[in-house]
Short mmCIF file of C-alpha atoms in Angstrom, two decimals:
data_model
loop_
_atom_site.label_atom_id
_atom_site.label_comp_id
_atom_site.label_asym_id
_atom_site.label_seq_id
_atom_site.Cartn_x
_atom_site.Cartn_y
_atom_site.Cartn_z
CA UNK A 1 1.15 -0.18 32.63
CA UNK A 2 -0.24 3.15 32.26
CA UNK A 3 -3.65 3.59 30.94
CA UNK A 4 -4.82 6.60 29.35
CA UNK A 5 -8.46 6.39 27.91
CA UNK A 6 -9.68 8.42 24.94
CA UNK A 7 -6.22 9.45 24.06
CA UNK A 8 -5.87 12.20 20.62
CA UNK A 9 -3.85 11.13 18.15
CA UNK A 10 -3.08 14.92 17.22
CA UNK A 11 -1.76 14.90 20.25
CA UNK A 12 0.57 12.36 19.63
CA UNK A 13 2.10 12.87 16.25
CA UNK A 14 4.17 14.91 14.50
CA UNK A 15 1.28 16.63 12.15
CA UNK A 16 -1.00 16.93 14.92
CA UNK A 17 -3.82 15.36 13.23
CA UNK A 18 -5.74 12.40 13.89
CA UNK A 19 -9.08 11.53 16.10
CA UNK A 20 -9.55 9.86 19.33
CA UNK A 21 -8.39 6.53 20.35
CA UNK A 22 -10.15 4.20 22.65
CA UNK A 23 -6.86 3.96 24.87
CA UNK A 24 -3.37 3.59 24.83
CA UNK A 25 -1.54 1.40 26.95
CA UNK A 26 1.75 2.56 28.07
CA UNK A 27 4.40 0.02 28.70
CA UNK A 28 7.18 1.80 31.25
CA UNK A 29 9.18 -1.11 32.65
CA UNK A 30 9.68 -4.50 30.69
CA UNK A 31 7.67 -6.55 33.37
CA UNK A 32 4.41 -4.94 31.94
CA UNK A 33 4.30 -6.87 29.32
CA UNK A 34 1.98 -9.84 30.96
CA UNK A 35 -0.89 -7.40 31.64
CA UNK A 36 -1.49 -6.36 27.60
CA UNK A 37 -3.32 -9.60 26.09
CA UNK A 38 -5.94 -9.36 29.56
CA UNK A 39 -6.40 -5.59 29.21
CA UNK A 40 -6.72 -5.60 25.55
CA UNK A 41 -9.22 -7.84 25.19
CA UNK A 42 -11.64 -5.72 28.28
CA UNK A 43 -11.15 -3.03 26.19
CA UNK A 44 -11.53 -4.23 22.82
CA UNK A 45 -10.79 -2.97 19.45
CA UNK A 46 -7.31 -3.37 17.14
CA UNK A 47 -4.35 -2.93 18.62
CA UNK A 48 -1.68 -0.01 17.36
CA UNK A 49 1.70 0.01 18.05
CA UNK A 50 2.74 3.24 18.05
CA UNK A 51 6.46 5.51 18.57
CA UNK A 52 7.18 9.07 18.78
CA UNK A 53 3.91 9.71 16.42
CA UNK A 54 6.69 11.09 14.13
CA UNK A 55 6.15 9.01 10.74
CA UNK A 56 2.19 8.54 11.00
CA UNK A 57 -1.08 9.58 9.77
CA UNK A 58 -4.34 9.08 11.06
CA UNK A 59 -8.22 9.54 10.59
CA UNK A 60 -10.37 12.10 12.19
CA UNK A 61 -13.23 11.03 13.89
CA UNK A 62 -13.53 7.75 16.77
CA UNK A 63 -10.67 5.62 16.22
CA UNK A 64 -12.02 1.56 17.04
CA UNK A 65 -7.98 0.85 18.10
CA UNK A 66 -6.10 1.16 21.37
CA UNK A 67 -2.94 2.32 21.01
CA UNK A 68 0.37 0.85 22.63
CA UNK A 69 3.26 2.51 23.07
CA UNK A 70 7.20 1.17 24.89
CA UNK A 71 8.23 4.34 26.91
CA UNK A 72 10.74 2.47 28.63
CA UNK A 73 13.81 5.00 28.88
CA UNK A 74 16.77 3.02 30.41
CA UNK A 75 19.62 3.79 29.33
CA UNK A 76 21.53 4.68 26.43
CA UNK A 77 24.44 2.47 28.28
CA UNK A 78 27.69 0.74 27.61
CA UNK A 79 27.24 -2.89 28.12
CA UNK A 80 30.41 -3.85 26.35
CA UNK A 81 33.54 -2.42 25.61
CA UNK A 82 36.66 -2.89 23.82
CA UNK A 83 39.88 -1.53 22.11
CA UNK A 84 37.94 -0.95 19.00
CA UNK A 85 34.08 -1.63 19.28
CA UNK A 86 31.41 -0.94 21.79
CA UNK A 87 27.57 -1.94 22.85
CA UNK A 88 25.33 0.62 23.55
CA UNK A 89 21.83 -0.19 24.94
CA UNK A 90 19.07 2.05 24.80
CA UNK A 91 14.74 1.80 25.72
CA UNK A 92 12.61 1.54 23.00
CA UNK A 93 11.31 4.98 25.15
CA UNK A 94 14.39 7.04 24.57
CA UNK A 95 14.52 9.93 21.82
CA UNK A 96 16.74 9.02 19.01
CA UNK A 97 18.48 12.56 19.48
CA UNK A 98 19.62 11.72 23.18
CA UNK A 99 20.66 8.24 21.87
CA UNK A 100 23.25 10.21 18.86
CA UNK A 101 24.44 12.53 21.79
CA UNK A 102 25.57 10.12 23.83
CA UNK A 103 27.64 7.97 21.55
CA UNK A 104 28.54 11.59 19.75
CA UNK A 105 30.20 12.34 22.92
CA UNK A 106 31.83 8.81 22.98
CA UNK A 107 33.30 8.57 20.22
CA UNK A 108 31.08 5.90 18.88
CA UNK A 109 30.56 5.70 15.78
CA UNK A 110 27.85 3.81 12.91
CA UNK A 111 24.79 5.88 14.00
CA UNK A 112 25.20 9.95 12.87
CA UNK A 113 23.45 10.04 9.37
CA UNK A 114 20.81 9.44 11.46
CA UNK A 115 20.31 13.09 12.81
CA UNK A 116 18.03 15.37 12.80
CA UNK A 117 15.44 12.16 12.47
CA UNK A 118 12.96 13.10 15.45
CA UNK A 119 11.53 10.09 17.35
CA UNK A 120 12.33 7.00 19.40
CA UNK A 121 14.61 4.57 19.29
CA UNK A 122 11.92 2.07 19.12
CA UNK A 123 10.43 3.67 16.53
CA UNK A 124 13.50 3.97 14.32
CA UNK A 125 14.35 0.00 15.01
CA UNK A 126 10.80 -0.65 13.98
CA UNK A 127 10.73 1.29 10.69
CA UNK A 128 14.51 0.87 10.18
CA UNK A 129 15.00 4.77 9.85
CA UNK A 130 17.43 6.18 7.31
CA UNK A 131 19.87 8.59 6.26
CA UNK A 132 23.05 9.65 4.13
CA UNK A 133 23.42 6.35 3.83
CA UNK A 134 22.91 5.08 7.39
CA UNK A 135 20.57 2.53 8.57
CA UNK A 136 19.09 1.71 12.14
CA UNK A 137 19.06 -1.90 11.90
CA UNK A 138 22.05 -2.27 9.85
CA UNK A 139 24.13 -1.46 12.83
CA UNK A 140 21.76 -3.53 15.40
CA UNK A 141 23.90 -6.16 17.61
CA UNK A 142 20.31 -7.89 19.30
CA UNK A 143 16.42 -6.25 19.69
CA UNK A 144 14.20 -7.21 23.03
CA UNK A 145 11.23 -7.36 21.68
CA UNK A 146 7.03 -8.84 22.79
CA UNK A 147 5.86 -11.11 19.68
CA UNK A 148 3.02 -13.64 20.76
CA UNK A 149 2.54 -12.28 23.83
CA UNK A 150 6.10 -12.85 25.48
CA UNK A 151 8.84 -10.68 24.76
CA UNK A 152 12.26 -12.26 23.56
CA UNK A 153 15.78 -11.64 22.24
CA UNK A 154 16.58 -11.41 18.51
CA UNK A 155 20.21 -11.54 17.77
CA UNK A 156 20.80 -9.33 14.07
CA UNK A 157 21.05 -11.67 12.11
CA UNK A 158 18.24 -13.54 12.75
CA UNK A 159 16.19 -9.99 11.46
CA UNK A 160 14.84 -8.79 8.34
CA UNK A 161 15.23 -5.46 7.42
CA UNK A 162 14.81 -3.10 4.34
CA UNK A 163 14.26 -0.30 2.99
CA UNK A 164 12.48 1.53 5.78
CA UNK A 165 11.44 -1.94 7.02
CA UNK A 166 11.76 -4.47 9.74
CA UNK A 167 10.31 -7.71 10.19
CA UNK A 168 10.88 -9.80 13.80
CA UNK A 169 9.98 -13.52 13.89
CA UNK A 170 8.11 -12.76 10.09
CA UNK A 171 6.15 -10.29 10.90
CA UNK A 172 6.12 -6.58 9.68
CA UNK A 173 3.52 -5.24 12.60
CA UNK A 174 3.14 -7.54 14.92
CA UNK A 175 5.86 -6.72 17.57
CA UNK A 176 6.69 -3.81 20.15
CA UNK A 177 10.04 -3.19 20.56
CA UNK A 178 11.14 -3.06 24.40
CA UNK A 179 14.76 -1.99 24.11
CA UNK A 180 17.74 -2.43 21.26
CA UNK A 181 21.63 -3.37 21.73
CA UNK A 182 24.01 -1.46 18.72
CA UNK A 183 27.49 -2.49 18.19
CA UNK A 184 29.52 0.90 17.25
CA UNK A 185 32.37 1.67 15.96
CA UNK A 186 34.55 3.90 18.22
CA UNK A 187 36.58 6.53 16.58
CA UNK A 188 37.11 10.50 16.61
CA UNK A 189 34.56 12.39 18.24
CA UNK A 190 35.85 15.20 16.46
CA UNK A 191 34.86 13.81 13.00
CA UNK A 192 31.40 12.55 14.38
CA UNK A 193 30.18 16.18 16.05
CA UNK A 194 31.63 17.58 12.29
CA UNK A 195 29.66 15.35 9.92
CA UNK A 196 26.11 15.43 12.53
CA UNK A 197 26.81 19.15 12.77
CA UNK A 198 27.19 19.20 8.50
CA UNK A 199 24.37 16.62 7.99
CA UNK A 200 21.82 18.73 10.10
CA UNK A 201 22.74 22.16 8.17
CA UNK A 202 21.96 20.03 5.28
CA UNK A 203 18.90 18.69 6.34
CA UNK A 204 17.91 22.04 7.59
CA UNK A 205 18.24 24.05 4.17
CA UNK A 206 16.68 21.88 2.46
CA UNK A 207 13.42 20.55 4.78
CA UNK A 208 11.23 21.77 6.83
CA UNK A 209 12.27 20.17 9.86
CA UNK A 210 10.36 22.64 12.09
CA UNK A 211 6.93 22.47 10.69
CA UNK A 212 4.33 20.13 11.54
CA UNK A 213 5.53 17.24 9.20
CA UNK A 214 5.72 13.44 9.27
CA UNK A 215 8.68 13.55 6.90
CA UNK A 216 7.92 11.79 2.75
CA UNK A 217 4.96 11.10 1.91
CA UNK A 218 5.83 8.89 -0.93
CA UNK A 219 8.59 6.24 -1.46
CA UNK A 220 10.78 6.89 -4.80
CA UNK A 221 9.31 4.90 -6.99
CA UNK A 222 12.56 3.85 -7.87
CA UNK A 223 16.61 4.84 -7.51
CA UNK A 224 16.46 7.38 -10.40
CA UNK A 225 13.28 9.03 -9.66
CA UNK A 226 12.95 10.65 -6.71
CA UNK A 227 9.44 11.65 -5.40
CA UNK A 228 9.95 14.56 -4.37
CA UNK A 229 11.24 15.50 -7.87
CA UNK A 230 8.37 13.96 -9.53
CA UNK A 231 5.75 15.85 -7.61
CA UNK A 232 7.97 18.92 -8.29
CA UNK A 233 7.91 18.37 -11.72
CA UNK A 234 3.79 17.76 -11.66
CA UNK A 235 3.23 21.22 -9.35
CA UNK A 236 2.85 20.15 -5.79
CA UNK A 237 5.49 21.99 -4.51
CA UNK A 238 3.69 24.56 -2.44
CA UNK A 239 0.39 23.15 -2.93
CA UNK A 240 -2.16 23.40 -0.26
CA UNK A 241 -5.88 22.34 0.92
CA UNK A 242 -8.01 22.88 3.80
CA UNK A 243 -4.62 23.54 6.12
CA UNK A 244 -2.35 20.92 5.07
CA UNK A 245 0.07 21.93 2.63
CA UNK A 246 3.51 20.29 0.46
CA UNK A 247 5.66 22.48 1.51
CA UNK A 248 7.75 24.65 -0.84
CA UNK A 249 11.45 23.05 0.81
CA UNK A 250 11.09 19.78 -0.21
CA UNK A 251 8.14 18.93 -2.15
CA UNK A 252 7.47 15.48 -0.90
CA UNK A 253 7.17 16.39 3.06
CA UNK A 254 3.12 16.96 3.46
CA UNK A 255 2.84 19.87 6.39
CA UNK A 256 0.25 20.50 8.63
CA UNK A 257 -0.12 24.75 8.47
CA UNK A 258 -1.99 24.66 11.63
CA UNK A 259 -5.44 24.39 11.09
CA UNK A 260 -5.31 20.88 9.16
CA UNK A 261 -7.46 18.15 9.12
CA UNK A 262 -6.35 14.03 8.29
CA UNK A 263 -9.91 14.54 5.51
CA UNK A 264 -7.39 17.44 4.02
CA UNK A 265 -4.15 15.51 4.02
CA UNK A 266 -6.17 12.00 2.38
CA UNK A 267 -7.51 14.16 -0.13
CA UNK A 268 -4.30 16.53 -1.24
CA UNK A 269 -2.37 12.91 -0.91
CA UNK A 270 -4.82 11.77 -3.20
CA UNK A 271 -4.30 14.21 -5.92
CA UNK A 272 -0.83 14.85 -5.83
CA UNK A 273 -0.91 10.70 -6.77
CA UNK A 274 -3.48 10.91 -9.20
CA UNK A 275 -1.17 13.90 -10.87
CA UNK A 276 1.77 12.28 -11.00
CA UNK A 277 0.35 9.34 -12.25
CA UNK A 278 -1.73 11.39 -15.35
CA UNK A 279 2.32 13.22 -15.67
CA UNK A 280 4.88 10.69 -15.84
CA UNK A 281 2.75 7.31 -15.60
CA UNK A 282 3.95 6.40 -12.43
CA UNK A 283 1.89 5.08 -9.44
CA UNK A 284 3.71 6.68 -6.12
CA UNK A 285 3.35 4.31 -3.24
CA UNK A 286 2.41 6.10 0.45
CA UNK A 287 5.02 5.94 2.64
CA UNK A 288 3.46 6.83 5.59
CA UNK A 289 2.12 4.06 7.29
CA UNK A 290 -2.02 4.77 7.35
CA UNK A 291 -4.26 3.99 10.29
CA UNK A 292 -5.10 0.03 8.94
CA UNK A 293 -8.99 0.93 9.00
CA UNK A 294 -8.08 3.78 7.69
CA UNK A 295 -11.41 3.65 4.76
CA UNK A 296 -10.58 2.99 1.12
CA UNK A 297 -11.46 4.57 -2.30
CA UNK A 298 -14.90 3.05 -3.08
CA UNK A 299 -13.90 1.78 -6.36
CA UNK A 300 -11.36 -0.40 -4.77
CA UNK A 301 -11.87 -3.87 -5.40
CA UNK A 302 -8.60 -6.00 -5.52
CA UNK A 303 -6.01 -6.69 -2.53
CA UNK A 304 -3.34 -8.22 -2.67
CA UNK A 305 -1.24 -8.84 0.75
CA UNK A 306 1.97 -10.79 2.16
CA UNK A 307 0.28 -12.08 5.18
CA UNK A 308 -1.38 -9.60 6.44
CA UNK A 309 -4.61 -10.33 5.92
CA UNK A 310 -6.23 -9.53 8.53
CA UNK A 311 -5.89 -5.50 7.18
CA UNK A 312 -8.18 -5.87 4.41
CA UNK A 313 -11.52 -4.62 5.04
CA UNK A 314 -14.50 -7.33 4.24
CA UNK A 315 -16.16 -5.23 1.76
CA UNK A 316 -13.43 -6.18 -0.50
CA UNK A 317 -14.46 -9.78 -2.54
CA UNK A 318 -10.86 -10.26 -3.59
CA UNK A 319 -7.89 -11.12 -2.08
CA UNK A 320 -4.96 -12.77 -2.57
CA UNK A 321 -2.90 -13.36 0.19
CA UNK A 322 1.05 -14.56 -0.84
CA UNK A 323 2.34 -15.38 2.51
CA UNK A 324 5.98 -15.41 3.34
CA UNK A 325 6.71 -16.10 -0.61
CA UNK A 326 9.82 -14.79 -1.91
CA UNK A 327 9.17 -12.16 -4.65
CA UNK A 328 10.32 -14.27 -6.89
CA UNK A 329 10.23 -12.91 -11.23
CA UNK A 330 7.45 -15.55 -10.98
CA UNK A 331 5.53 -14.95 -8.37
CA UNK A 332 5.44 -11.11 -9.40
CA UNK A 333 3.96 -12.93 -13.11
CA UNK A 334 1.68 -14.23 -11.06
CA UNK A 335 0.22 -11.48 -9.50
CA UNK A 336 -0.07 -9.66 -12.50
CA UNK A 337 -2.15 -12.17 -14.69
CA UNK A 338 -4.66 -12.29 -11.96
CA UNK A 339 -4.78 -8.90 -11.26
CA UNK A 340 -5.56 -8.01 -15.48
CA UNK A 341 -2.41 -5.76 -15.49
CA UNK A 342 -1.92 -6.00 -18.80
CA UNK A 343 -4.34 -3.44 -19.51
CA UNK A 344 -1.86 -0.96 -17.67
CA UNK A 345 1.12 -1.72 -19.64
CA UNK A 346 1.75 -3.02 -23.60
CA UNK A 347 -2.52 -3.83 -24.05
CA UNK A 348 -3.49 -7.58 -24.60
CA UNK A 349 -0.11 -8.68 -26.05
CA UNK A 350 1.39 -8.22 -22.57
CA UNK A 351 -0.56 -11.64 -21.50
CA UNK A 352 1.03 -13.47 -23.50
CA UNK A 353 4.63 -12.09 -23.03
CA UNK A 354 3.92 -12.51 -19.59
CA UNK A 355 3.04 -15.95 -19.45
CA UNK A 356 5.97 -17.22 -21.38
CA UNK A 357 8.33 -14.69 -18.83
CA UNK A 358 6.54 -16.82 -16.37
CA UNK A 359 7.07 -20.63 -18.00
CA UNK A 360 10.46 -19.72 -18.84
CA UNK A 361 12.01 -18.32 -15.17
CA UNK A 362 13.46 -14.96 -16.62
CA UNK A 363 15.37 -13.02 -14.68
CA UNK A 364 14.24 -9.44 -13.54
CA UNK A 365 16.79 -7.70 -16.14
CA UNK A 366 15.64 -10.30 -19.05
CA UNK A 367 12.16 -8.83 -18.04
CA UNK A 368 12.56 -4.92 -17.50
CA UNK A 369 15.12 -4.98 -20.86
CA UNK A 370 11.56 -6.14 -22.82
CA UNK A 371 9.74 -3.08 -21.37
CA UNK A 372 10.47 0.14 -19.31
CA UNK A 373 7.04 0.50 -18.17
CA UNK A 374 6.80 -3.19 -16.92
CA UNK A 375 9.80 -2.57 -15.07
CA UNK A 376 8.54 0.37 -13.48
CA UNK A 377 5.03 -1.31 -12.71
CA UNK A 378 6.40 -4.42 -10.58
CA UNK A 379 8.92 -2.17 -8.74
CA UNK A 380 6.04 0.00 -7.54
CA UNK A 381 4.19 -3.70 -6.78
CA UNK A 382 7.37 -5.39 -5.34
CA UNK A 383 8.12 -2.42 -2.60
CA UNK A 384 4.04 -2.12 -2.00
CA UNK A 385 4.05 -5.60 -1.26
CA UNK A 386 6.22 -5.29 1.63
CA UNK A 387 4.13 -2.19 3.22
CA UNK A 388 1.35 -4.47 3.95
CA UNK A 389 -1.37 -4.31 1.79
CA UNK A 390 -1.72 -3.23 -1.95
CA UNK A 391 -5.38 -2.05 -3.05
CA UNK A 392 -6.20 -1.86 -6.59
CA UNK A 393 -9.07 0.34 -8.23
CA UNK A 394 -11.47 -0.63 -10.83
CA UNK A 395 -8.94 1.39 -13.17
CA UNK A 396 -6.36 -1.14 -12.36
CA UNK A 397 -4.07 2.08 -10.59
CA UNK A 398 -1.86 0.10 -7.72
CA UNK A 399 -1.57 1.53 -3.94
CA UNK A 400 -0.28 1.07 -1.06
CA UNK A 401 -2.44 1.78 2.66
#
């Protein structure tokens, strides 16, 4: 295991932003994992798992975290094959483009939609990276990951994944991917290469792929409400602040123009969130995973979290931990009532209406047919729950962090 003291996040993220952590522990072999627990205890600080840093915004200054990175670069290699299929294994530290090239040259299909996505295999698995209808986890056979201090193999059937998220053994953040094995289909090499070429050309024409960026900042509030279009209509395409900017090519891409800072990035993101809220009544959910210790706005007074209470700052008195409960309509209504969110919806009448929905166990379709604004809020709340911690400020506005 390699150890680096006082590592710079600016040197480890594609946004080139962030202060310094206490240390970085780099696993270069699967056998290194037993050393982690003792060294983490000696160093102090909170462990923070990082991949290639292509989807991360870290704040400035001294950060009380120890970075954990799996740099196992064994593979890619074919470990099994038949006439129609092949299993390809790759270490978590293998660059994703290298894996895609390996598969393309051998006519192995299933991952070609990921072309143009930077980062490592481990990071792509941990966040279920996807593009052009392709998702990383959909093609998994199994992964090997460290959970609760020991390595385990998890077949794909035991993994829970969704839009840009993966849960391993019920945990979203408490695992470190060591390697992944993919189940791929044998197909025409030329067809794969042509599709990858077309996809990368389309990305280059619409996205700032060469800029200092971490990809999209905001999730789409709904399938028919792309965040980029909402930001564009709200006037944030090309908006600049302190060396940071929303791209002129794609309004949902935050870029560092060369002299930006994390503080400017946070301020610009908050400005965009407020702008979209004021113009469309839609509260954006941050997509870039913030460093868990990032300072929340001073007016935050409620936190809702799905079994991630350790990320909630101590100064927030009101905490609601829904644990691993399924996000049923009844639970969503329960949360809404406990948060007093009727003020965001349809005034005092909402509370009586929501209680009737909770007791009658209406389906989401029945609820949404009654209120378009209710549909928007619950979609946001539901997606936010998957992200970890939801902050609720004094105005009743919701955001993830």
